[in-house]
Structures are given as structure tokens and as C-alpha cells.
PDB file of C-alpha atoms in Angstrom:
ATOM      1  CA  MET A   1       0.000   0.000   0.000  1.00 74.00           C
ATOM      2  CA  ALA A   2       2.857   2.369   0.810  1.00 77.00           C
ATOM      3  CA  LYS A   3       4.433   1.650  -2.571  1.00 80.00           C
ATOM      4  CA  GLU A   4       1.159   2.375  -4.377  1.00 82.00           C
ATOM      5  CA  VAL A   5       0.804   5.762  -2.684  1.00 80.00           C
ATOM      6  CA  GLY A   6       4.493   6.573  -3.052  1.00 84.00           C
ATOM      7  CA  ILE A   7       5.455   7.098   0.597  1.00 86.00           C
ATOM      8  CA  GLY A   8       7.581   5.218   3.106  1.00 85.00           C
ATOM      9  CA  ARG A   9       6.279   2.223   5.046  1.00 84.00           C
ATOM     10  CA  CYS A  10       6.769   3.954   8.401  1.00 88.00           C
ATOM     11  CA  SER A  11       4.782   6.975   7.234  1.00 88.00           C
ATOM     12  CA  MET A  12       2.003   4.761   5.933  1.00 86.00           C
ATOM     13  CA  ARG A  13       1.913   2.780   9.171  1.00 85.00           C
ATOM     14  CA  LYS A  14       1.717   5.990  11.208  1.00 87.00           C
ATOM     15  CA  ILE A  15      -1.130   7.381   9.087  1.00 86.00           C
ATOM     16  CA  VAL A  16      -3.103   4.149   9.255  1.00 85.00           C
ATOM     17  CA  ARG A  17      -2.653   3.614  13.003  1.00 86.00           C
ATOM     18  CA  GLU A  18      -2.602   7.159  14.409  1.00 87.00           C
ATOM     19  CA  LYS A  19      -4.607   9.248  11.952  1.00 85.00           C
ATOM     20  CA  LEU A  20      -7.186   6.740  10.739  1.00 88.00           C
ATOM     21  CA  ASN A  21      -7.254   4.541  13.871  1.00 86.00           C
ATOM     22  CA  LEU A  22      -7.195   1.424  11.710  1.00 86.00           C
ATOM     23  CA  TYR A  23      -5.559  -1.916  12.485  1.00 84.00           C
ATOM     24  CA  PRO A  24      -4.331  -4.399   9.832  1.00 80.00           C
ATOM     25  CA  TYR A  25      -6.104  -7.621  10.773  1.00 81.00           C
ATOM     26  CA  ARG A  26      -4.874 -10.800   9.135  1.00 79.00           C
ATOM     27  CA  LEU A  27      -7.145 -12.881   6.956  1.00 80.00           C
ATOM     28  CA  GLN A  28      -8.491 -15.967   8.688  1.00 79.00           C
ATOM     29  CA  LYS A  29      -9.519 -19.237   7.120  1.00 80.00           C
ATOM     30  CA  ALA A  30     -12.936 -20.681   7.942  1.00 79.00           C
ATOM     31  CA  HIS A  31     -15.362 -23.282   6.660  1.00 79.00           C
ATOM     32  CA  ALA A  32     -17.415 -22.201   3.669  1.00 84.00           C
ATOM     33  CA  LEU A  33     -20.971 -22.401   4.984  1.00 85.00           C
ATOM     34  CA  THR A  34     -24.159 -22.226   2.969  1.00 89.00           C
ATOM     35  CA  ASP A  35     -27.357 -20.724   4.359  1.00 92.00           C
ATOM     36  CA  VAL A  36     -28.697 -24.249   4.841  1.00 91.00           C
ATOM     37  CA  MET A  37     -25.609 -25.217   6.865  1.00 88.00           C
ATOM     38  CA  ARG A  38     -25.910 -22.114   9.051  1.00 89.00           C
ATOM     39  CA  LYS A  39     -29.577 -22.794   9.706  1.00 91.00           C
ATOM     40  CA  ASN A  40     -28.869 -26.432  10.558  1.00 88.00           C
ATOM     41  CA  ARG A  41     -26.017 -25.522  12.907  1.00 87.00           C
ATOM     42  CA  LYS A  42     -28.180 -22.999  14.742  1.00 90.00           C
ATOM     43  CA  LYS A  43     -30.967 -25.550  15.144  1.00 90.00           C
ATOM     44  CA  LEU A  44     -28.635 -28.266  16.442  1.00 87.00           C
ATOM     45  CA  CYS A  45     -26.845 -25.875  18.815  1.00 87.00           C
ATOM     46  CA  LYS A  46     -30.158 -24.919  20.413  1.00 89.00           C
ATOM     47  CA  GLN A  47     -30.958 -28.600  20.853  1.00 85.00           C
ATOM     48  CA  LEU A  48     -27.571 -29.166  22.489  1.00 82.00           C
ATOM     49  CA  LEU A  49     -28.146 -26.344  24.972  1.00 83.00           C
ATOM     50  CA  LYS A  50     -31.388 -27.973  26.080  1.00 83.00           C
ATOM     51  CA  ARG A  51     -30.009 -31.499  26.108  1.00 77.00           C
ATOM     52  CA  PHE A  52     -26.938 -30.659  28.170  1.00 76.00           C
ATOM     53  CA  ALA A  53     -28.435 -28.185  30.617  1.00 78.00           C
ATOM     54  CA  GLN A  54     -27.842 -28.540  34.376  1.00 74.00           C
ATOM     55  CA  SER A  55     -24.267 -29.808  34.013  1.00 75.00           C
ATOM     56  CA  ARG A  56     -25.270 -32.825  31.916  1.00 77.00           C
ATOM     57  CA  PHE A  57     -22.464 -31.838  29.547  1.00 79.00           C
ATOM     58  CA  ARG A  58     -20.120 -33.412  32.096  1.00 84.00           C
ATOM     59  CA  THR A  59     -21.252 -36.833  30.908  1.00 85.00           C
ATOM     60  CA  ILE A  60     -20.165 -36.258  27.295  1.00 87.00           C
ATOM     61  CA  VAL A  61     -17.365 -38.465  26.000  1.00 90.00           C
ATOM     62  CA  PHE A  62     -15.624 -36.457  23.281  1.00 89.00           C
ATOM     63  CA  THR A  63     -13.783 -38.626  20.750  1.00 90.00           C
ATOM     64  CA  ASP A  64     -11.661 -37.745  17.757  1.00 89.00           C
ATOM     65  CA  GLU A  65      -8.751 -38.886  15.649  1.00 89.00           C
ATOM     66  CA  LYS A  66      -5.962 -36.949  14.009  1.00 89.00           C
ATOM     67  CA  LEU A  67      -3.373 -37.737  11.356  1.00 86.00           C
ATOM     68  CA  PHE A  68       0.164 -36.659  12.274  1.00 86.00           C
ATOM     69  CA  THR A  69       3.009 -36.447   9.753  1.00 84.00           C
ATOM     70  CA  VAL A  70       6.752 -36.255  10.340  1.00 81.00           C
ATOM     71  CA  ASP A  71       7.183 -33.267   8.030  1.00 79.00           C
ATOM     72  CA  GLN A  72       8.095 -30.071   9.842  1.00 78.00           C
ATOM     73  CA  VAL A  73       5.306 -27.516  10.116  1.00 78.00           C
ATOM     74  CA  ALA A  74       6.390 -24.015   9.095  1.00 79.00           C
ATOM     75  CA  ASN A  75       4.535 -20.731   9.457  1.00 78.00           C
ATOM     76  CA  ALA A  76       5.916 -18.465   6.726  1.00 77.00           C
ATOM     77  CA  GLN A  77       4.447 -15.408   8.438  1.00 76.00           C
ATOM     78  CA  ASN A  78       5.742 -15.923  11.970  1.00 77.00           C
ATOM     79  CA  ASP A  79       8.646 -18.392  11.915  1.00 83.00           C
ATOM     80  CA  ARG A  80      12.038 -16.747  11.463  1.00 85.00           C
ATOM     81  CA  VAL A  81      15.734 -17.644  11.610  1.00 86.00           C
ATOM     82  CA  LEU A  82      17.944 -14.803  12.880  1.00 85.00           C
ATOM     83  CA  CYS A  83      21.304 -14.795  11.085  1.00 87.00           C
ATOM     84  CA  ARG A  84      23.721 -12.301   9.520  1.00 88.00           C
ATOM     85  CA  SER A  85      23.403 -13.817   6.042  1.00 91.00           C
ATOM     86  CA  ILE A  86      20.940 -15.935   4.107  1.00 89.00           C
ATOM     87  CA  THR A  87      23.661 -18.532   3.509  1.00 91.00           C
ATOM     88  CA  ARG A  88      24.104 -18.989   7.238  1.00 90.00           C
ATOM     89  CA  ALA A  89      20.334 -18.948   7.748  1.00 88.00           C
ATOM     90  CA  ASN A  90      19.984 -21.785   5.238  1.00 89.00           C
ATOM     91  CA  ARG A  91      22.488 -23.826   7.228  1.00 89.00           C
ATOM     92  CA  LYS A  92      20.614 -23.050  10.449  1.00 87.00           C
ATOM     93  CA  GLY A  93      17.313 -24.412   9.200  1.00 86.00           C
ATOM     94  CA  ARG A  94      15.648 -21.734   7.062  1.00 87.00           C
ATOM     95  CA  ILE A  95      14.837 -24.309   4.393  1.00 87.00           C
ATOM     96  CA  VAL A  96      11.895 -26.495   5.398  1.00 85.00           C
ATOM     97  CA  ALA A  97      11.794 -29.557   3.156  1.00 83.00           C
ATOM     98  CA  LYS A  98       8.482 -31.122   2.159  1.00 82.00           C
ATOM     99  CA  THR A  99       8.204 -34.729   0.995  1.00 82.00           C
ATOM    100  CA  ALA A 100       5.612 -35.897  -1.515  1.00 81.00           C
ATOM    101  CA  HIS A 101       4.414 -38.751   0.703  1.00 81.00           C
ATOM    102  CA  PRO A 102       5.478 -38.108   4.305  1.00 81.00           C
ATOM    103  CA  GLN A 103       5.314 -40.825   6.920  1.00 82.00           C
ATOM    104  CA  CYS A 104       2.185 -40.464   8.998  1.00 85.00           C
ATOM    105  CA  LEU A 105       0.517 -41.842  12.083  1.00 86.00           C
ATOM    106  CA  MET A 106      -3.189 -41.903  12.933  1.00 89.00           C
ATOM    107  CA  VAL A 107      -3.961 -41.274  16.602  1.00 91.00           C
ATOM    108  CA  TRP A 108      -7.304 -41.627  18.406  1.00 92.00           C
ATOM    109  CA  GLY A 109      -8.312 -40.424  21.851  1.00 92.00           C
ATOM    110  CA  ASP A 110     -11.226 -39.368  24.004  1.00 92.00           C
ATOM    111  CA  ILE A 111     -11.739 -37.034  26.942  1.00 92.00           C
ATOM    112  CA  THR A 112     -14.491 -36.202  29.405  1.00 91.00           C
ATOM    113  CA  SER A 113     -14.831 -33.438  31.973  1.00 89.00           C
ATOM    114  CA  ASN A 114     -12.819 -35.482  34.474  1.00 89.00           C
ATOM    115  CA  GLY A 115     -10.969 -38.190  32.608  1.00 90.00           C
ATOM    116  CA  ARG A 116      -9.444 -39.518  29.422  1.00 91.00           C
ATOM    117  CA  THR A 117      -8.464 -42.744  27.746  1.00 90.00           C
ATOM    118  CA  SER A 118      -4.983 -43.652  26.666  1.00 89.00           C
ATOM    119  CA  LEU A 119      -4.204 -42.617  23.110  1.00 91.00           C
ATOM    120  CA  VAL A 120      -4.577 -45.304  20.460  1.00 91.00           C
ATOM    121  CA  PHE A 121      -1.830 -45.319  17.831  1.00 91.00           C
ATOM    122  CA  MET A 122      -2.682 -47.040  14.585  1.00 86.00           C
ATOM    123  CA  ASN A 123       0.065 -48.873  12.712  1.00 76.00           C
ATOM    124  CA  GLY A 124       1.678 -46.908   9.896  1.00 70.00           C
ATOM    125  CA  GLY A 125      -0.559 -46.714   6.851  1.00 67.00           C
ATOM    126  CA  VAL A 126      -3.636 -48.027   8.679  1.00 71.00           C
ATOM    127  CA  LYS A 127      -6.682 -45.817   8.337  1.00 77.00           C
ATOM    128  CA  ILE A 128      -9.589 -45.927  10.740  1.00 85.00           C
ATOM    129  CA  CYS A 129     -12.240 -47.647   8.631  1.00 89.00           C
ATOM    130  CA  ARG A 130     -15.516 -48.896  10.106  1.00 92.00           C
ATOM    131  CA  ASN A 131     -14.184 -52.337  11.064  1.00 92.00           C
ATOM    132  CA  VAL A 132     -11.006 -50.980  12.642  1.00 90.00           C
ATOM    133  CA  TYR A 133     -12.984 -48.297  14.468  1.00 92.00           C
ATOM    134  CA  LYS A 134     -15.517 -50.787  15.825  1.00 94.00           C
ATOM    135  CA  LYS A 135     -12.954 -53.374  16.982  1.00 94.00           C
ATOM    136  CA  LYS A 136      -9.802 -51.440  17.910  1.00 92.00           C
ATOM    137  CA  ILE A 137     -11.514 -48.326  19.274  1.00 93.00           C
ATOM    138  CA  LEU A 138     -15.050 -49.011  20.476  1.00 94.00           C
ATOM    139  CA  GLU A 139     -14.768 -52.624  21.636  1.00 95.00           C
ATOM    140  CA  ASP A 140     -11.155 -52.742  22.842  1.00 95.00           C
ATOM    141  CA  VAL A 141     -10.788 -49.260  24.364  1.00 94.00           C
ATOM    142  CA  LEU A 142     -13.841 -47.021  24.648  1.00 92.00           C
ATOM    143  CA  LYS A 143     -16.400 -49.469  26.089  1.00 93.00           C
ATOM    144  CA  PRO A 144     -14.110 -51.013  28.769  1.00 94.00           C
ATOM    145  CA  TRP A 145     -12.772 -47.603  29.791  1.00 93.00           C
ATOM    146  CA  GLY A 146     -16.248 -46.059  29.902  1.00 91.00           C
ATOM    147  CA  ASP A 147     -17.615 -48.891  32.050  1.00 91.00           C
ATOM    148  CA  ALA A 148     -14.763 -48.483  34.527  1.00 92.00           C
ATOM    149  CA  HIS A 149     -14.862 -44.676  34.548  1.00 91.00           C
ATOM    150  CA  PHE A 150     -18.614 -44.066  34.691  1.00 89.00           C
ATOM    151  CA  GLY A 151     -19.799 -47.273  36.338  1.00 88.00           C
ATOM    152  CA  ASN A 152     -23.583 -47.347  36.165  1.00 83.00           C
ATOM    153  CA  SER A 153     -23.804 -43.608  35.496  1.00 85.00           C
ATOM    154  CA  GLN A 154     -25.016 -42.356  32.156  1.00 83.00           C
ATOM    155  CA  ARG A 155     -22.617 -41.253  29.467  1.00 86.00           C
ATOM    156  CA  ARG A 156     -23.092 -39.686  26.052  1.00 86.00           C
ATOM    157  CA  LEU A 157     -20.740 -40.496  23.191  1.00 88.00           C
ATOM    158  CA  GLN A 158     -19.914 -37.597  20.897  1.00 86.00           C
ATOM    159  CA  GLN A 159     -18.379 -38.390  17.529  1.00 85.00           C
ATOM    160  CA  ASP A 160     -18.325 -36.477  14.278  1.00 82.00           C
ATOM    161  CA  SER A 161     -19.679 -37.600  10.920  1.00 81.00           C
ATOM    162  CA  ALA A 162     -16.537 -39.310   9.657  1.00 85.00           C
ATOM    163  CA  PRO A 163     -17.395 -42.253   7.368  1.00 89.00           C
ATOM    164  CA  ALA A 164     -16.275 -44.807   9.966  1.00 90.00           C
ATOM    165  CA  HIS A 165     -18.412 -43.169  12.666  1.00 90.00           C
ATOM    166  CA  LYS A 166     -21.662 -43.083  10.728  1.00 90.00           C
ATOM    167  CA  ALA A 167     -21.271 -46.530   9.160  1.00 92.00           C
ATOM    168  CA  LYS A 168     -24.340 -48.704   9.771  1.00 93.00           C
ATOM    169  CA  VAL A 169     -22.439 -51.412  11.650  1.00 94.00           C
ATOM    170  CA  VAL A 170     -20.915 -48.800  13.981  1.00 93.00           C
ATOM    171  CA  GLN A 171     -24.193 -46.979  14.564  1.00 92.00           C
ATOM    172  CA  GLU A 172     -25.945 -50.256  15.418  1.00 93.00           C
ATOM    173  CA  TRP A 173     -23.153 -51.297  17.792  1.00 93.00           C
ATOM    174  CA  CYS A 174     -23.316 -47.969  19.621  1.00 91.00           C
ATOM    175  CA  LYS A 175     -27.106 -48.046  19.855  1.00 90.00           C
ATOM    176  CA  GLU A 176     -27.072 -51.526  21.402  1.00 91.00           C
ATOM    177  CA  ARG A 177     -24.224 -51.021  23.875  1.00 88.00           C
ATOM    178  CA  LEU A 178     -23.967 -47.321  24.781  1.00 85.00           C
ATOM    179  CA  SER A 179     -26.519 -45.504  26.912  1.00 75.00           C
ATOM    180  CA  ASN A 180     -28.066 -42.297  25.587  1.00 77.00           C
ATOM    181  CA  PHE A 181     -26.456 -42.787  22.192  1.00 82.00           C
ATOM    182  CA  LYS A 182     -27.559 -40.290  19.557  1.00 76.00           C
ATOM    183  CA  LYS A 183     -27.235 -41.248  15.913  1.00 79.00           C
ATOM    184  CA  HIS A 184     -25.024 -39.204  13.618  1.00 79.00           C
ATOM    185  CA  GLY A 185     -26.393 -35.904  12.442  1.00 76.00           C
ATOM    186  CA  LYS A 186     -27.219 -34.632  15.943  1.00 78.00           C
ATOM    187  CA  TRP A 187     -23.958 -32.693  16.332  1.00 79.00           C
ATOM    188  CA  PRO A 188     -23.529 -29.303  14.593  1.00 79.00           C
ATOM    189  CA  PRO A 189     -21.383 -29.832  11.463  1.00 74.00           C
ATOM    190  CA  TYR A 190     -18.165 -27.869  10.838  1.00 74.00           C
ATOM    191  CA  SER A 191     -17.994 -26.732  14.468  1.00 77.00           C
ATOM    192  CA  PRO A 192     -14.431 -27.269  15.772  1.00 72.00           C
ATOM    193  CA  GLY A 193     -15.063 -24.578  18.379  1.00 73.00           C
ATOM    194  CA  LEU A 194     -17.492 -26.930  20.129  1.00 79.00           C
ATOM    195  CA  HIS A 195     -15.046 -29.822  20.343  1.00 81.00           C
ATOM    196  CA  PRO A 196     -12.334 -29.675  23.053  1.00 84.00           C
ATOM    197  CA  MET A 197     -10.243 -32.255  21.200  1.00 84.00           C
ATOM    198  CA  ASP A 198      -9.838 -29.749  18.367  1.00 80.00           C
ATOM    199  CA  PHE A 199      -8.999 -26.597  20.307  1.00 78.00           C
ATOM    200  CA  SER A 200      -7.446 -28.037  23.462  1.00 79.00           C
ATOM    201  CA  VAL A 201      -5.805 -31.394  22.724  1.00 82.00           C
ATOM    202  CA  TRP A 202      -4.660 -31.693  19.114  1.00 81.00           C
ATOM    203  CA  SER A 203      -3.721 -28.012  18.858  1.00 72.00           C
TER     204      SER A 203
END
């Protein structure tokens, strides 16, 4: 902007901040939501407020999985290497290499208001399909842990609409064995701000 007007950057910054009282906010990425999606999210959020009133949210079991890669994560805007020359900076790690097919690891976990399971690490290259999710996650980890943690108290499983989660065999298993289970579609879509695994654990 300073170059377009033909003045120095410091002068432009001073005019923008002190004279115009403006602040240069960075662009932020977000989900592209249609009007239908917004309406659906609002409806489901209102239902959640009613369903989990009077501290009943404490019985929610939040579950999620995340894919981790071994490639270094670099923020071009904020990450810097302080050196006297670019040659030295390159030697000190300025160049962040990216591989076409980085090694990766799928990790699953769950948390509640007062507890958590151990993380489940899937073998390299294994994706959480419906059969793996049902056997390795629900049957081997979630159900035994939930029975020990909650006892006879009620619990409510929260899972997103990943293909493995909403598969018929998984939905039927959950309905038969988990109390207060709600079928997929009852959680507001594209709402990472509602899920503590997204903003508190994986981040």
C-alpha cells in the first residue's frame, strides 16, 4: 500500500494507526458455509443447549482422531531464523523440506470433563475404517474404559460424521451397547469450536 501511494512504510503505518485509527487484521480461514448449513447448525446448537443443561455436559465423551506427519510444520508469516546472512540462515534451518508422501501416524483419543483414555496409535498406513474403528476403538478401548470410569452412570458419546463413525455397523453397535447414544447428524457440522479435542488437545 505504501508503494502504491508513493510514501515510506513507516509513514504509511503511522497514518493508518494514528490518523485513521485502523488496524491491519490478518485474513483468517474458515469453513465455507451455505445458508442451509448455518440454519442447521443454529438448530442443532439450540438442541444441544437444552439437552446438556444442568451440568449434563459433564457426561459427554468427546472422541476424535488426528493424522500426524513427520514433516516439519512451518509458518511463513511468523517463523524466522535470525542470522547475519541468508547462507548462514539456510544452514541453520531456514529451508523447510516437504516430501511428496510423508510418513504419517493416525492417533485416536477421548476425553471427558474429568478423565481420558490412553491414546490409540494405529500402525503406519492403517486408516480408521468402520471395522477398525468398531474393533480397535469401540470394543477394545472405549467401552471397557467407559464402564470403569462411569460405572452405572449415564454417558453420552460424541463423535463427528466421519465415514467410519456413521457406518451402519458402527451406529448399530453404539445403539445396542452405549446408553443415551444419539445417531449421527445430531452434532452441529463444521464446528471445531465446540469440540475440546480440536482446540485443546490436538492443537
